[in-house]
CSV table of C-alpha atoms and ligand atoms in Angstrom, one decimal:
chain,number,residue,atom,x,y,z
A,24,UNK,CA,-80.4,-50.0,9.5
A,25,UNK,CA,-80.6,-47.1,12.3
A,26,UNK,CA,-82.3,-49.6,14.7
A,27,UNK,CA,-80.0,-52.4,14.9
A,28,UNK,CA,-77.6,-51.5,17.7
A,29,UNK,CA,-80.9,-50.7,19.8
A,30,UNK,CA,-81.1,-54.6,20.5
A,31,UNK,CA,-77.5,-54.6,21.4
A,32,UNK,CA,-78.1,-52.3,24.4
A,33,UNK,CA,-75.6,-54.2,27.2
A,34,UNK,CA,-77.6,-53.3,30.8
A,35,UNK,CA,-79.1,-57.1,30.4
A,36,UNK,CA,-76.1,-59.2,29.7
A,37,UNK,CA,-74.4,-60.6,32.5
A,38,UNK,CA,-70.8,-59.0,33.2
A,39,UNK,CA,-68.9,-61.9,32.2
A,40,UNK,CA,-70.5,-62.4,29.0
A,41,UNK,CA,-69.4,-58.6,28.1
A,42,UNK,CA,-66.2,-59.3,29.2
A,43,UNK,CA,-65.6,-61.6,26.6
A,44,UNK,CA,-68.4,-60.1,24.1
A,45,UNK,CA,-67.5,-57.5,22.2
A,46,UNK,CA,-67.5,-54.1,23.3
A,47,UNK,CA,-71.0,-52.1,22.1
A,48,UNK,CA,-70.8,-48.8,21.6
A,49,UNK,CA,-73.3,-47.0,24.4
A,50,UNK,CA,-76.4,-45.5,22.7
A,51,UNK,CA,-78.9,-43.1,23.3
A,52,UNK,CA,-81.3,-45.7,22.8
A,53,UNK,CA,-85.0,-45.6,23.2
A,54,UNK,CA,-86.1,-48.0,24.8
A,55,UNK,CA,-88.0,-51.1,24.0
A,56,UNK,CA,-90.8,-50.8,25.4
A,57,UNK,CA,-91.1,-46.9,23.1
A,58,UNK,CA,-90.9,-48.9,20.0
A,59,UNK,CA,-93.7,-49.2,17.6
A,60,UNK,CA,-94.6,-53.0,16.8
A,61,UNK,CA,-93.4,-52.0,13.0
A,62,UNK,CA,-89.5,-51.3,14.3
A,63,UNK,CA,-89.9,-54.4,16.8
A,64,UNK,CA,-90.7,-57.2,14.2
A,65,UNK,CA,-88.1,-55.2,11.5
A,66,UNK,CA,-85.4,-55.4,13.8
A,67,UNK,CA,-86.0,-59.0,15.2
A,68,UNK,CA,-86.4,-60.3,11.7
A,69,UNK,CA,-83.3,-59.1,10.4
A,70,UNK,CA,-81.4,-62.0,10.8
A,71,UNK,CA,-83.5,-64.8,12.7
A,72,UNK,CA,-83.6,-68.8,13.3
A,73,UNK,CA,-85.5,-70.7,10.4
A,74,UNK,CA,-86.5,-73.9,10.0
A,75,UNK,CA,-84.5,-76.6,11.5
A,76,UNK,CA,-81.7,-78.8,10.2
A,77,UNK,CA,-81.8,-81.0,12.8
A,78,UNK,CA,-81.5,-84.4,10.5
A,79,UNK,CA,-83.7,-87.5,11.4
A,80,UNK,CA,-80.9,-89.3,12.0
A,81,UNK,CA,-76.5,-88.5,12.3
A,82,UNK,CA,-74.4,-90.5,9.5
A,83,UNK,CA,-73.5,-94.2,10.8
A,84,UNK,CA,-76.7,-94.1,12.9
A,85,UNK,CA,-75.1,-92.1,15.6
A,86,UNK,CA,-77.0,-90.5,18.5
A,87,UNK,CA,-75.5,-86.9,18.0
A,88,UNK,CA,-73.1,-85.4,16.3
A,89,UNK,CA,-70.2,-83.4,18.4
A,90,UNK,CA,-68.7,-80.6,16.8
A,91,UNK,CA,-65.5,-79.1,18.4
A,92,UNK,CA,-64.4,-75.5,17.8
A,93,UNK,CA,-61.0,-73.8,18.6
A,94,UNK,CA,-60.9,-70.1,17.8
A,95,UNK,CA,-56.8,-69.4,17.3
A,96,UNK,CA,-57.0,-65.9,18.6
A,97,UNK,CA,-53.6,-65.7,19.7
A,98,UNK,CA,-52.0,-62.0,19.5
A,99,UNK,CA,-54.9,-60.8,18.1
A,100,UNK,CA,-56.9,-60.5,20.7
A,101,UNK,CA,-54.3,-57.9,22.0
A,102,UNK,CA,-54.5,-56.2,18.9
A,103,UNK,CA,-57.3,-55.2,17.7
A,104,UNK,CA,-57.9,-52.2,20.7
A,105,UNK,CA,-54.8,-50.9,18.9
A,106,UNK,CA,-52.8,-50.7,22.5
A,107,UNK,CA,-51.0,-54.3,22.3
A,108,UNK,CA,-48.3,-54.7,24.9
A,109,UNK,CA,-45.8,-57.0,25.3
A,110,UNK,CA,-47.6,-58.8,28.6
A,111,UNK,CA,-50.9,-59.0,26.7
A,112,UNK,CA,-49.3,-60.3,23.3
A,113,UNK,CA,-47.4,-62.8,25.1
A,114,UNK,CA,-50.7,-64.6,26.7
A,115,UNK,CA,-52.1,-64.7,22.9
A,116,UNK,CA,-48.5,-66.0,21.6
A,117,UNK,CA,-49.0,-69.3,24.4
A,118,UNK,CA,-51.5,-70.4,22.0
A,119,UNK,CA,-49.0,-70.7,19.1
A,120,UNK,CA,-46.3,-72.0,21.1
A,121,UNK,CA,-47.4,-74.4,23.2
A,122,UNK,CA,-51.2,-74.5,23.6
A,123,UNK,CA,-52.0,-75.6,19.7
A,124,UNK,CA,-49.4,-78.2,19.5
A,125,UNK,CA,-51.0,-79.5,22.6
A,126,UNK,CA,-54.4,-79.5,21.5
A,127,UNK,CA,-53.8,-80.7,18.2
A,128,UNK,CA,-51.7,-83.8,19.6
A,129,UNK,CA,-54.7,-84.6,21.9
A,130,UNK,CA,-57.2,-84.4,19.0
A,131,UNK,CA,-55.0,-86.9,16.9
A,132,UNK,CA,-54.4,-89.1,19.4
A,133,UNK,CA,-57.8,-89.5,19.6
A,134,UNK,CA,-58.4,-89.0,16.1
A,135,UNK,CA,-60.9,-86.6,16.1
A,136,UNK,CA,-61.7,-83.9,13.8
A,137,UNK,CA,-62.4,-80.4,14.6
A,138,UNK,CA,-62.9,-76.9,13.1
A,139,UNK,CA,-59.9,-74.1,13.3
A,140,UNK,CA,-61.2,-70.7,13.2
A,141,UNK,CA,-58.4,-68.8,12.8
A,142,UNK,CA,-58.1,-64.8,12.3
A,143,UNK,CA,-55.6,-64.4,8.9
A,144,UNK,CA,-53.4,-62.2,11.2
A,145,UNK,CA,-52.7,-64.8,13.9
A,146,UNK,CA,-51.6,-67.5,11.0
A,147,UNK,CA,-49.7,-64.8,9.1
A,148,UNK,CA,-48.1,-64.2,12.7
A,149,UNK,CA,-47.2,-68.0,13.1
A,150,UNK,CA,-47.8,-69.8,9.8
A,151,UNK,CA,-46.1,-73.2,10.9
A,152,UNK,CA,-49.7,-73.4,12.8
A,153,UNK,CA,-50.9,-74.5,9.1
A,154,UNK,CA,-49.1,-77.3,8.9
A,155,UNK,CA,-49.6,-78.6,12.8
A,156,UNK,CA,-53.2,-78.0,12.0
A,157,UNK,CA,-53.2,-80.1,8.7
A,158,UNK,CA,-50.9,-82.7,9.2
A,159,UNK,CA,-54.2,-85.5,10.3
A,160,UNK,CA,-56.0,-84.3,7.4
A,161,UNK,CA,-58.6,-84.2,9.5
A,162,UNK,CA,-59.1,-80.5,10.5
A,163,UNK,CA,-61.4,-77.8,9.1
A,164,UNK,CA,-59.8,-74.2,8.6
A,165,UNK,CA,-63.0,-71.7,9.1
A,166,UNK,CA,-62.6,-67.6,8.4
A,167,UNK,CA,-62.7,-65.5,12.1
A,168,UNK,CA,-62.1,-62.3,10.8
A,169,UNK,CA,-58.6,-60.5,9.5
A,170,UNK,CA,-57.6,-59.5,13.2
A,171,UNK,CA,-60.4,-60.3,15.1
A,172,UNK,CA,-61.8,-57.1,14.5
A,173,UNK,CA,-64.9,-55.3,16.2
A,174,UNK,CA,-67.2,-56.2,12.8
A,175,UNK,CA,-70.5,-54.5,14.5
A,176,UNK,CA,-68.5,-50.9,15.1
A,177,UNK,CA,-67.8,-50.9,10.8
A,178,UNK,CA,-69.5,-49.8,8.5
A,179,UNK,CA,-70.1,-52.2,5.6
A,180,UNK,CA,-67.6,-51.2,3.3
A,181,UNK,CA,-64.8,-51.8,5.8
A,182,UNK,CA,-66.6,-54.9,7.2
A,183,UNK,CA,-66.2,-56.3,3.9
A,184,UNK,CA,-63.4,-55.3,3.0
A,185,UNK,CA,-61.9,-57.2,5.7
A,186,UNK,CA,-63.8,-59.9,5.4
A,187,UNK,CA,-62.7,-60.4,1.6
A,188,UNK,CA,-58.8,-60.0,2.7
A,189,UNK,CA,-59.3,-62.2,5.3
A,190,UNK,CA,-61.1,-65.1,3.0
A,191,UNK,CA,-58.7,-64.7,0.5
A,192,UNK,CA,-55.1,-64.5,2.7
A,193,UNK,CA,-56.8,-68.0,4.6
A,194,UNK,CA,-57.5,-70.0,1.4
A,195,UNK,CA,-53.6,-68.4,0.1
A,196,UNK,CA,-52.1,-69.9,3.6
A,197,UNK,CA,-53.6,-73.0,4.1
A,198,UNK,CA,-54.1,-74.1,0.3
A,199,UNK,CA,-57.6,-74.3,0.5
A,200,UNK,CA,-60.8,-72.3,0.4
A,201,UNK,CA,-62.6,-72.0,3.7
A,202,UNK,CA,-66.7,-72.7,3.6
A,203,UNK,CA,-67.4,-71.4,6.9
A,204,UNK,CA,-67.6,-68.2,8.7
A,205,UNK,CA,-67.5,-67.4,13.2
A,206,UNK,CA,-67.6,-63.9,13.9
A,207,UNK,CA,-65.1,-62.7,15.8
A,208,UNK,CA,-66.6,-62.4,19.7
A,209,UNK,CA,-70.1,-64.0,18.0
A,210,UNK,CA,-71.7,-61.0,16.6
A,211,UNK,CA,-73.0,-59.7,13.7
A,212,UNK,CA,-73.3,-55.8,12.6
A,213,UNK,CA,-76.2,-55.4,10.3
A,214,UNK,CA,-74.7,-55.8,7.5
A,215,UNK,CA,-72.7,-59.4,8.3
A,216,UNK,CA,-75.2,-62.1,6.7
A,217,UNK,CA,-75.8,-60.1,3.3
A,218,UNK,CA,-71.5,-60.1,3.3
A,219,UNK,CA,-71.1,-63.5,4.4
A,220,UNK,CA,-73.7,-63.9,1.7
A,221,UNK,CA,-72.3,-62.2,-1.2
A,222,UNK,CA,-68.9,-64.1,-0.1
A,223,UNK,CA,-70.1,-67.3,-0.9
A,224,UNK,CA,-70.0,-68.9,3.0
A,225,UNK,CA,-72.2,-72.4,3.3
A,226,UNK,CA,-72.3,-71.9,6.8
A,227,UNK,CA,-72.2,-69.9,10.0
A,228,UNK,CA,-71.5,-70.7,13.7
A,229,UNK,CA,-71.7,-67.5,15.8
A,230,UNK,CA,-75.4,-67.4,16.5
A,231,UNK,CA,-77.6,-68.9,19.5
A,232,UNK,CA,-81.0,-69.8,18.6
A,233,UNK,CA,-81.1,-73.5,18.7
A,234,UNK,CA,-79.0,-76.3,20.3
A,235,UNK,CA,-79.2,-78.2,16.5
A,236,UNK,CA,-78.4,-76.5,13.0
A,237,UNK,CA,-80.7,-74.4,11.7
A,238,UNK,CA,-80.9,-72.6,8.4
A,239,UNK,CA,-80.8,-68.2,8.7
A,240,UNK,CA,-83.7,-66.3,7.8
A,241,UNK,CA,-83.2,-62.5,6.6
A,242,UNK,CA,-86.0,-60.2,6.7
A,243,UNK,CA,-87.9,-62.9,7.0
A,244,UNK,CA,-86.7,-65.1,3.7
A,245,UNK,CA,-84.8,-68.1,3.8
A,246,UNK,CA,-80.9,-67.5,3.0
A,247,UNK,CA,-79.7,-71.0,2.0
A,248,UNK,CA,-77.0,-70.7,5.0
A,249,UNK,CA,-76.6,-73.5,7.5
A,250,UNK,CA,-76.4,-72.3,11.3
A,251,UNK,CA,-74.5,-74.1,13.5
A,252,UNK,CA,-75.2,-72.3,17.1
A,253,UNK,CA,-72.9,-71.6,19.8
A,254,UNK,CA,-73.7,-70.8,23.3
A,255,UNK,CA,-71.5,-69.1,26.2
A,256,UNK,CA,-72.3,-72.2,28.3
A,257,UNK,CA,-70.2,-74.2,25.8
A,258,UNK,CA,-67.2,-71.7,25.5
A,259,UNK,CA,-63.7,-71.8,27.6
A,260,UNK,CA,-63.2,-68.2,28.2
A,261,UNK,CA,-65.8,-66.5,30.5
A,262,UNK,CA,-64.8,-68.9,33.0
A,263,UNK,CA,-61.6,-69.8,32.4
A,264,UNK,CA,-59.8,-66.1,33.1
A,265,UNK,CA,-58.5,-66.5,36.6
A,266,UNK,CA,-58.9,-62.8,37.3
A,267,UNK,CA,-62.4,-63.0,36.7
A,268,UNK,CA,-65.1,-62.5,38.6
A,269,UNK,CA,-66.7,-65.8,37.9
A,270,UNK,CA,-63.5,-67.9,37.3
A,271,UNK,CA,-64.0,-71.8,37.6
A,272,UNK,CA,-62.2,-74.5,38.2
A,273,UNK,CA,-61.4,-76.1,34.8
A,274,UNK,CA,-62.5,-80.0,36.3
A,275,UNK,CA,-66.0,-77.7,37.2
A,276,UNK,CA,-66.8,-76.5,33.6
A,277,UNK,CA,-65.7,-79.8,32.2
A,278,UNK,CA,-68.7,-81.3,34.6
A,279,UNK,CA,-71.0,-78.7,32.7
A,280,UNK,CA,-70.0,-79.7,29.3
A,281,UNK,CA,-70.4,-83.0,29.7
A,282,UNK,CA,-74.2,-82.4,31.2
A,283,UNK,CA,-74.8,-80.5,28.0
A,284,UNK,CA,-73.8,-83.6,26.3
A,285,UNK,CA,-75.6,-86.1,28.5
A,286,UNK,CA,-78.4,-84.0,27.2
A,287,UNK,CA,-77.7,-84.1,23.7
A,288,UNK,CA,-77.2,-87.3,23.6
A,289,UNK,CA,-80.4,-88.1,25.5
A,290,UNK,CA,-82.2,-85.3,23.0
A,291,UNK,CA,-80.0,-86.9,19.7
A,292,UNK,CA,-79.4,-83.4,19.3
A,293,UNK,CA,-75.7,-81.8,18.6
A,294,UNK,CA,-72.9,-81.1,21.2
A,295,UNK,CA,-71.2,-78.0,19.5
A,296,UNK,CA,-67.8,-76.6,22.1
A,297,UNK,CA,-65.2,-73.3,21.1
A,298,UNK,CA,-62.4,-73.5,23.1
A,299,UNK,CA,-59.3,-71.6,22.0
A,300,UNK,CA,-55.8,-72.6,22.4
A,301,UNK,CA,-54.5,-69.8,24.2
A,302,UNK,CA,-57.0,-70.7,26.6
A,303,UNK,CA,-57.6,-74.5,26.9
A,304,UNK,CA,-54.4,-75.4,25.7
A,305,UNK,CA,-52.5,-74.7,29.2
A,306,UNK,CA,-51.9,-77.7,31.4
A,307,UNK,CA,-54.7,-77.6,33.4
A,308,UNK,CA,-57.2,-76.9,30.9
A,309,UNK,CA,-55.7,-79.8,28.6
A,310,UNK,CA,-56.5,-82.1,31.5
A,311,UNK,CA,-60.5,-81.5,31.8
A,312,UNK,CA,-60.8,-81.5,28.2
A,313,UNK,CA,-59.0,-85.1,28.1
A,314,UNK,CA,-62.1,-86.2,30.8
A,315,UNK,CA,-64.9,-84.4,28.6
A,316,UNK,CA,-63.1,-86.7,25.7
A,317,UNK,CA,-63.6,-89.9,27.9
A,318,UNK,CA,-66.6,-89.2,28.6
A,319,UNK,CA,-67.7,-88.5,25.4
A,320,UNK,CA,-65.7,-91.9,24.1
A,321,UNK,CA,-67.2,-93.8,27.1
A,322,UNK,CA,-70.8,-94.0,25.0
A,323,UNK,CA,-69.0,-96.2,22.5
A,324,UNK,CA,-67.7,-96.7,19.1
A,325,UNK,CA,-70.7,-95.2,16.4
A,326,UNK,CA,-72.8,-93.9,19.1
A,327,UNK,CA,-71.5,-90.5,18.8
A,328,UNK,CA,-70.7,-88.8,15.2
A,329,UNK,CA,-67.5,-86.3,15.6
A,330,UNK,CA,-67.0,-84.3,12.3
A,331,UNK,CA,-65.2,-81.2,11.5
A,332,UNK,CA,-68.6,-78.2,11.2
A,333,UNK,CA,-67.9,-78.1,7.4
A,334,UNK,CA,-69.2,-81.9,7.6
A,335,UNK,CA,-71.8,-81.5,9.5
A,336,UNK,CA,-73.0,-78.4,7.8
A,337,UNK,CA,-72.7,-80.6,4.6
A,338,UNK,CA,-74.5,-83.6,6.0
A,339,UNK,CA,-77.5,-81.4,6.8
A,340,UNK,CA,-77.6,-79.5,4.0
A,341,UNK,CA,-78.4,-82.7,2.0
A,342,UNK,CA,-80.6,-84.5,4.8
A,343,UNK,CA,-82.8,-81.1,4.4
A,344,UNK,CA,-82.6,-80.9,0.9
A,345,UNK,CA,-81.3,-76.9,1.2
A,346,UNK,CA,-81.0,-75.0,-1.8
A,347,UNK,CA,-77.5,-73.4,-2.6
A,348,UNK,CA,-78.0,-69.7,-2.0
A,349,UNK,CA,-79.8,-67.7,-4.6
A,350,UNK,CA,-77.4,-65.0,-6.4
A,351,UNK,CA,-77.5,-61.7,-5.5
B,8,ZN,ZN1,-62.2,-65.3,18.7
């Protein structure tokens, strides 16, 4: 569809959300406010928010459910501009050498599950991070591209195709097939739900809509595919590069995450974080995310549901009654 990228037009998003966001080609756009009311409601019903999977209740009676992401970007981040260097490979390789191991150890100490979204590229790169990662048997592997690449700059043959490699060299590393999908840098081109789609995926988590699940219309139908959003608010990186404009103290952002899950909790909602190991998993970063984890622990034992996002997409998916999605 011609029209899609006009909605991606970047003068509105705040600087440190592009930094992190991927990079939108600049367009000759017209405006918004040129648009007939036809192109409007075509464009913003693409891909929309549907009905909500927020459940009555979380399994075990529990207030909210809390959902923890980390997006093992690693080298890839580096690569995929095609200029990699050895300075900038080096800050994605800290995630595989040091800042997984130490995430992972704080999760099991803890025993908490949480979703890996790994590019196949960074696990091909450092495959012994399959074995860190499943040694609980508590961790989710989710698909995050082949090398993090810039999915809305494809077109849908390439998308695909990467998409399909990167599916299939997952499920050959880690033994099992993944059942979720993040884009890499949260965004979708206009052809990303039909692929994710045709692929099979039960759920997505790159989206923004809702603070609970929510199932994804497409051109107005219901798709069958659970939505579990994300928000910038609940991501490490914007704030946490320290030659950023906006860069905060990691003890600061871990004051914000855990007002976001005061809320939920209030609301009985879902506390969904991404963090990423090359990021969170330095010293200091480790330390606020060991106070969020207190905090979180401090409601007490069954208050508060922690599942992998594969469970939770599950769990809703039943509690909703959603369909499996229809062939295509
Ligand atoms: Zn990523």
């Amino acid at each position: 569809m011609k029209l899609w990228r006009l909605v991606l037009v970047p003068a509105l998003v705040p600087a440190a959300v592009l930094a992190q966001a991927q990079p939108v080609p600049q367009t000759q756009a017209k405006p918004g406010w040129q648009w007939t009311m036809d192109s409007i409601t075509r464009v913003v019903h693409a891909v929309r928010a549907g009905r909500s999977l927020q459940p009555a209740a979380w399994p075990g009676g529990a207030r909210v459910a809390v959902l923890l992401s980390f997006d093992v970007d690693n080298e890839t981040i580096a690569l995929r501009f095609g200029a990699p260097t050895p300075g900038t490979l080096s800050q994605g390789q800290y995630g595989a050498r040091q800042g997984l191991g130490r995430v992972v150890r704080l999760l099991d100490r803890h025993r908490i599950p949480a979703t890996f979204f790994i590019p196949s590229v960074s696990l091909a790169l450092t495959p012994a991070m399959a074995d860190s990662i499943k040694r609980s048997g508590r961790h989710e592997f989710g698909v995050h591209g082949w090398v993090h690449e810039l999915n809305t700059t494809l077109p849908d043959s390439a998308e695909r195709a990467l998409l399909t490699k990167a599916m299939g060299e997952l499920t050959r590393m880690t033994g099992r097939k993944p059942t979720g999908y993040r884009a890499p840098s949260w965004n979708f081109s206009a052809n990303t739900l039909s692929i994710l789609r045709d692929l099979g995926f039960r759920y997505e988590s790159s989206l923004m809509a809702d603070d609970s699940p929510y199932e994804l219309l497409q051109d107005g139908a219901p798709t069958g595919l659970v939505e579990l959003p994300v928000e910038w608010i609940l991501d490490d990186a914007p704030l946490f590069d320290p030659r950023g404009e906006r860069y905060s103290a990691p003890r600061d952002v871990a004051r914000v995450w855990m007002d976001e899950f005061d809320k939920a909790y209030e609301e009985g909602t879902m506390f969904l974080l991404t963090l990423h190991p090359h990021v969170s998993g330095h010293r200091s970063r480790i330390v606020a995310l060991e106070q969020l984890i207190a905090h979180i622990q401090a409601k007490g034992a069954g208050r508060v549901w922690f599942a992998t996002h594969g469970e939770a997409a599950e769990y809703v998916r039943r509690a909703a009654r959603l369909g499996e999605p229809r062939a295509r």
